[in-house]
Short mmCIF file of C-alpha atoms in Angstrom, two decimals:
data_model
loop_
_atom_site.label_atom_id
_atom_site.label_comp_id
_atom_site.label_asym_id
_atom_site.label_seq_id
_atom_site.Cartn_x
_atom_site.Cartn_y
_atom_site.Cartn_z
CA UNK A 1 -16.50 -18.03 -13.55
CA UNK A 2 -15.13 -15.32 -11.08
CA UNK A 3 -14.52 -12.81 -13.30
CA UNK A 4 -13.20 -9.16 -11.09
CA UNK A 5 -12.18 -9.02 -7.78
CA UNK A 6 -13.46 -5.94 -6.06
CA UNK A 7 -12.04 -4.07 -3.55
CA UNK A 8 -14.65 -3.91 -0.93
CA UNK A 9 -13.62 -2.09 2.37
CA UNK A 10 -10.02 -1.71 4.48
CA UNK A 11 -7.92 -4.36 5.58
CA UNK A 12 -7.52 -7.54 7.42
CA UNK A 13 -5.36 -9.96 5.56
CA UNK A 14 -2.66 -9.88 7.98
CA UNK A 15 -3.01 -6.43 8.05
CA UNK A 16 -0.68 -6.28 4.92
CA UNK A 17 -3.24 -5.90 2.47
CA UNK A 18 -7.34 -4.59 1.51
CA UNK A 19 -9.50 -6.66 2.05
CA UNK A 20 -10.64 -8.17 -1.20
CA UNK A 21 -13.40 -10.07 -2.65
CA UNK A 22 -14.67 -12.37 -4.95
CA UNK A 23 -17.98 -11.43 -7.17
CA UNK A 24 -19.55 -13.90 -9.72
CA UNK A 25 -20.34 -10.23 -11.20
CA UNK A 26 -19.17 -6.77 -11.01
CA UNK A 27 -21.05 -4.55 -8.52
CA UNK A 28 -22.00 -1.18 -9.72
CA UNK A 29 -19.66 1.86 -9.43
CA UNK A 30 -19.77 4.69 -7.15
CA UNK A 31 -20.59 4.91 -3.35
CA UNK A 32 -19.43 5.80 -0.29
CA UNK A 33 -17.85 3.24 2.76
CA UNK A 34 -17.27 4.80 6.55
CA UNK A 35 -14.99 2.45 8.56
CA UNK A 36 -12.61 2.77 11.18
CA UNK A 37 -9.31 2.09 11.72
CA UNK A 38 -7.83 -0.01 14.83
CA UNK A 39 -5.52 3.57 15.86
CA UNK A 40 -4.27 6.55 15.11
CA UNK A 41 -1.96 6.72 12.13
CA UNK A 42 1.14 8.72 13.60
CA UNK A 43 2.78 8.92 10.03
CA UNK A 44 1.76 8.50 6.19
CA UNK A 45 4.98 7.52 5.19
CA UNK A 46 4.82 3.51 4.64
CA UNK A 47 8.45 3.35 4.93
CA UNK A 48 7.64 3.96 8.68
CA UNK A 49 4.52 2.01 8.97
CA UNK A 50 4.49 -0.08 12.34
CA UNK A 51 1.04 -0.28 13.33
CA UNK A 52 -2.26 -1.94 11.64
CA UNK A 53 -3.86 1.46 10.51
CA UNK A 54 -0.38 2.63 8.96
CA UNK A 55 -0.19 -0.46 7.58
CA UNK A 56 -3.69 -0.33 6.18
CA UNK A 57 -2.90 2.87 4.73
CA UNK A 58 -0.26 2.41 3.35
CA UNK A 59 -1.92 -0.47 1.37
CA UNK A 60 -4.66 1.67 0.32
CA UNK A 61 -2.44 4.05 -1.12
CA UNK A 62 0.94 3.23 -2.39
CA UNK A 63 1.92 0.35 -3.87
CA UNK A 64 4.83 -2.10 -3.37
CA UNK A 65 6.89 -4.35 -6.59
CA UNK A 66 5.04 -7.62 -4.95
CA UNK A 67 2.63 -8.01 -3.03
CA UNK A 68 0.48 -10.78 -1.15
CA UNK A 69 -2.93 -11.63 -2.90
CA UNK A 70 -6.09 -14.32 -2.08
CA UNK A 71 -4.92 -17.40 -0.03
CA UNK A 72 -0.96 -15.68 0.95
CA UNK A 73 0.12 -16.20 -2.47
CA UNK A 74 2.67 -13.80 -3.98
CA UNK A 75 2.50 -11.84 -6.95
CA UNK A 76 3.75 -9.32 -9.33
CA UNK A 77 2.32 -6.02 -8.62
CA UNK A 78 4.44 -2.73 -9.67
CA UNK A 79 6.85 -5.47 -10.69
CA UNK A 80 5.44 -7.09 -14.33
CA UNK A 81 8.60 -9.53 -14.03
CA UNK A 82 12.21 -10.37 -12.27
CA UNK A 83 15.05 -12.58 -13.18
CA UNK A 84 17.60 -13.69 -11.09
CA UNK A 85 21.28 -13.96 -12.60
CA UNK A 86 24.73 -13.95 -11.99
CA UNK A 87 24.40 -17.39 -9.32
CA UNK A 88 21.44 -16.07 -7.91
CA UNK A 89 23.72 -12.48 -7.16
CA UNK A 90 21.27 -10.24 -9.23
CA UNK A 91 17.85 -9.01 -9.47
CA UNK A 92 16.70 -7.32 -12.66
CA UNK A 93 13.18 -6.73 -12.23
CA UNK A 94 11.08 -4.94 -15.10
CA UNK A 95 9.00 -2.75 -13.77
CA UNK A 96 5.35 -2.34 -15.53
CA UNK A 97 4.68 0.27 -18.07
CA UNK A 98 2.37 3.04 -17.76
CA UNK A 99 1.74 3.09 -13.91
CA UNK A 100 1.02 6.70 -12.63
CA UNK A 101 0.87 8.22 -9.13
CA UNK A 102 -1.68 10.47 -8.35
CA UNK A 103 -0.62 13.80 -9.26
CA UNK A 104 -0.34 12.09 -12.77
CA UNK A 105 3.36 11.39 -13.18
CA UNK A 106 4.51 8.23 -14.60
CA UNK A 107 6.39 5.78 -11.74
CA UNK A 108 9.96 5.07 -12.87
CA UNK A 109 12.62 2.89 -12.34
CA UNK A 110 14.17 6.42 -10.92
CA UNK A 111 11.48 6.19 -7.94
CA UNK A 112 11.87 2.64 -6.78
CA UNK A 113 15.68 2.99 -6.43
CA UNK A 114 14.94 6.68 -4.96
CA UNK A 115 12.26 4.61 -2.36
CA UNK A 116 14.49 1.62 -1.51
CA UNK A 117 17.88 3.43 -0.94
CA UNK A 118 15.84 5.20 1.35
CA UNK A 119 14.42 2.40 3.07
CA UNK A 120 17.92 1.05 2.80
CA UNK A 121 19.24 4.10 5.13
CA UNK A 122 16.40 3.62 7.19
CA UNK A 123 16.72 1.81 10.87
CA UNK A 124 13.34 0.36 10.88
CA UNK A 125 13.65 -1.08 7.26
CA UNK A 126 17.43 -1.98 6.99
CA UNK A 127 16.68 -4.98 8.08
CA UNK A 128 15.37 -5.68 4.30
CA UNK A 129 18.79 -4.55 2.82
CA UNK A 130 21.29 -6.77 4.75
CA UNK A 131 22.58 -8.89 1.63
CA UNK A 132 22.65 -6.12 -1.15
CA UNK A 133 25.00 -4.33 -2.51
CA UNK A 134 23.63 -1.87 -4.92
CA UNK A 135 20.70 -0.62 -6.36
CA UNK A 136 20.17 1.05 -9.87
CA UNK A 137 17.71 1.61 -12.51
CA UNK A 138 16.89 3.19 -15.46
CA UNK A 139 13.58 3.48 -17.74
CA UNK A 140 11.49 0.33 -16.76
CA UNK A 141 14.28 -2.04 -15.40
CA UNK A 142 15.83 -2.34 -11.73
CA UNK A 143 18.76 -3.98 -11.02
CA UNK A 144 19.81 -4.95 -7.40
CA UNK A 145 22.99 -6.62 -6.39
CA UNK A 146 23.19 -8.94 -3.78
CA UNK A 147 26.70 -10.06 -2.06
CA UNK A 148 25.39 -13.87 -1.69
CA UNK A 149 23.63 -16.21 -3.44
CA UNK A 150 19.69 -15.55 -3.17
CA UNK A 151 16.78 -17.72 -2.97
CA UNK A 152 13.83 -15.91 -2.41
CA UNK A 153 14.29 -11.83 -3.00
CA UNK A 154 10.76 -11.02 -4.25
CA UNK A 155 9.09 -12.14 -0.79
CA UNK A 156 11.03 -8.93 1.04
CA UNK A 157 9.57 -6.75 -1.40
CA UNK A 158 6.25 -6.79 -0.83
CA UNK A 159 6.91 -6.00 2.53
CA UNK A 160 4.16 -3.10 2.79
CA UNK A 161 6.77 -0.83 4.33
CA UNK A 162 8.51 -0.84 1.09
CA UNK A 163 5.98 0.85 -0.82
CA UNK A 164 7.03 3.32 -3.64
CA UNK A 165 6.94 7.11 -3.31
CA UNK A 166 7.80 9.92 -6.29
CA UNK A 167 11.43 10.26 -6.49
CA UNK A 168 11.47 8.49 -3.20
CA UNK A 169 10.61 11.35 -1.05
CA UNK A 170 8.97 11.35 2.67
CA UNK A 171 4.91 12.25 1.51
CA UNK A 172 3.78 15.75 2.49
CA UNK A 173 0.84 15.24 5.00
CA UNK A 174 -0.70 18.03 2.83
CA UNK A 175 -0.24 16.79 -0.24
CA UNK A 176 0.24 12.97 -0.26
CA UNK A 177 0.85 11.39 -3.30
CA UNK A 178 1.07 7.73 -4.12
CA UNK A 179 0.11 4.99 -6.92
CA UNK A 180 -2.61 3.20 -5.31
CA UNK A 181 -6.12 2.56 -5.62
CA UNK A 182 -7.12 5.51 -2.76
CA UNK A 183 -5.47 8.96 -2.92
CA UNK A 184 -6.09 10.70 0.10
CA UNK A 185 -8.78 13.84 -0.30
CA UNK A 186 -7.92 15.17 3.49
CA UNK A 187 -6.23 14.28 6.43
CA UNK A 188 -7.82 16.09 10.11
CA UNK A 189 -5.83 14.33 12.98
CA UNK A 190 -7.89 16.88 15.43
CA UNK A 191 -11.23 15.28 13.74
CA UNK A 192 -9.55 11.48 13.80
CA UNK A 193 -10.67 10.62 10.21
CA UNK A 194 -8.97 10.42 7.01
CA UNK A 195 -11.02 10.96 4.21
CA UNK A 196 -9.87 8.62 0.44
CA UNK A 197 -10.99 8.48 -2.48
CA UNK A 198 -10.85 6.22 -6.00
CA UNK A 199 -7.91 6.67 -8.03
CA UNK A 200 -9.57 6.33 -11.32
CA UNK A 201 -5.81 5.49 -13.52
CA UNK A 202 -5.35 2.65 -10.78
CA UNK A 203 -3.00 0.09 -13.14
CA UNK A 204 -4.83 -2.60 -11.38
CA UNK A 205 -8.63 -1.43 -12.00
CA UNK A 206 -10.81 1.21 -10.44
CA UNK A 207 -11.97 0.51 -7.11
CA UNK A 208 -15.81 -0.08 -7.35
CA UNK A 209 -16.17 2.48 -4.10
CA UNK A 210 -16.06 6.01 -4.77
CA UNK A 211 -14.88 7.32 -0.85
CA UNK A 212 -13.36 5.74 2.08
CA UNK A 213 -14.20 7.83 5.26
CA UNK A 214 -11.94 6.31 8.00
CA UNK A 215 -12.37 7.16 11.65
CA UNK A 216 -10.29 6.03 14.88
CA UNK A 217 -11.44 6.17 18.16
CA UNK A 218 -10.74 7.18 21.69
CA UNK A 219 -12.18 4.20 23.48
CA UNK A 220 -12.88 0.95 21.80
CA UNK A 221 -16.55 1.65 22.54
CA UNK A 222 -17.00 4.66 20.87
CA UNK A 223 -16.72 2.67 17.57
CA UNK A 224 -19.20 0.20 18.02
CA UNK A 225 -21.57 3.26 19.00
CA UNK A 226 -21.22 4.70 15.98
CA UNK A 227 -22.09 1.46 14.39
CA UNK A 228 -25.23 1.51 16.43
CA UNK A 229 -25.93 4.72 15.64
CA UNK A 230 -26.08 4.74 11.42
CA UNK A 231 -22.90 6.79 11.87
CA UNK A 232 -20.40 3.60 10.13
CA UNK A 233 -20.80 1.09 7.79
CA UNK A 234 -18.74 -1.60 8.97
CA UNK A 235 -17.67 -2.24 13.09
CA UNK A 236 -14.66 -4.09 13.61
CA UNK A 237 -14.77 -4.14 17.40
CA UNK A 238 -17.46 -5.96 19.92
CA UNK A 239 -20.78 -7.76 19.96
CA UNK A 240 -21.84 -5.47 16.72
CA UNK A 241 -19.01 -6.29 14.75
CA UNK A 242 -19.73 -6.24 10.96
#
């Protein structure tokens, strides 16, 4: 039987999500993966997330209420459940107990309203927002009010953009702090790398790899040279790609 799913390296499912796979059995813990990413991150703030590597980031660490799993199929993530009510008007989603960020805090119903009212202000996210109404929460439930009848709400929110930060605040590029499987160790946009590692209180399950080391490139050669070279794990560009 497939027992664990391990996360193996960064993304390419769409580039919404890690790339994940399937193991008859669990690989050891502990190790170190150097990868690349297709560009430069210009932000760490998923609400802002445009291109694949801020995308990828932002999937490696922060985490949305839903997100897309094996085969496009949706799923409760930070959410544990929703109910729609009220003619398909209201949302109460409960969110799932015991879910930490990095820095140790315990995510509340007080940080996903924080994070989507933000997103909700937000030009590039708005779009998300158009039918509702109001958002609230307290404890472990959120409640979001729609002015129409809805048929599908869950599917917007595991939009990657709408990822969940403390109290709903921009991350400090000095100090980023999310909920995901990767917290990020440092961040050197002179050196082009970004350096993660495991979040061992992940809700989900530890990653099996220690580090990330993520690199971007100049030229779309340079990567595949450091393939070539010992210098990367994993190529995603030209004949070497691995």
């Amino acid at each position: 039987a497939l027992t664990r799913v391990a996360l193996v390296v960064l993304g390419a499912l769409g580039a919404h999500t890690p790339l994940f796979a399937l193991a008859e059995t669990a690989p050891p813990l502990g190790g170190k993966v150097t990868a690349s990413l297709y560009s430069a991150p210009h932000s760490l703030d998923p609400l802002v997330a445009v291109s694949h590597a801020e995308v990828t980031l932002s999937s490696l660490v922060f985490d949305t209420l839903y997100r897309r799993g094996p085969h496009g199929r949706l799923a409760a993530h930070l959410a544990e459940s929703a109910e729609l009510t009220k003619n398909g008007r209201t949302l109460r989603i409960t969110l799932r107990a015991g879910v930490r960020f990095h820095d140790g805090q315990l995510l509340e119903a007080k940080d996903v309203v924080a994070s989507l009212r933000r997103a909700q202000r937000l030009p590039m996210t708005r779009w998300a927002f158009a039918a509702v109404k109001s958002i609230s929460g307290a404890g472990t439930i959120v409640v979001i009010e729609y002015r129409r009848k809805m048929a599908d709400p869950l599917t917007l929110l595991a939009a990657p953009q709408l990822a969940i930060t403390p109290g709903g605040r921009v991350p400090n590029p000095r100090n980023v702090t999310g909920s995901g499987p990767f917290a990020v160790r440092r961040f050197d946009a002179a050196e082009r790398t970004i350096e993660l590692v495991a979040f061992p209180e992940y809700f989900a399950g530890r990653s099996y790899v220690d580090e990330l080391r993520l690199s971007w490139f100049l030229r779309p050669g340079d990567e595949a040279r450091a393939y070539e070279a010992g210098k990367a794990d994993i190529s995603l560009r030209g004949a070497v790609a691995f």
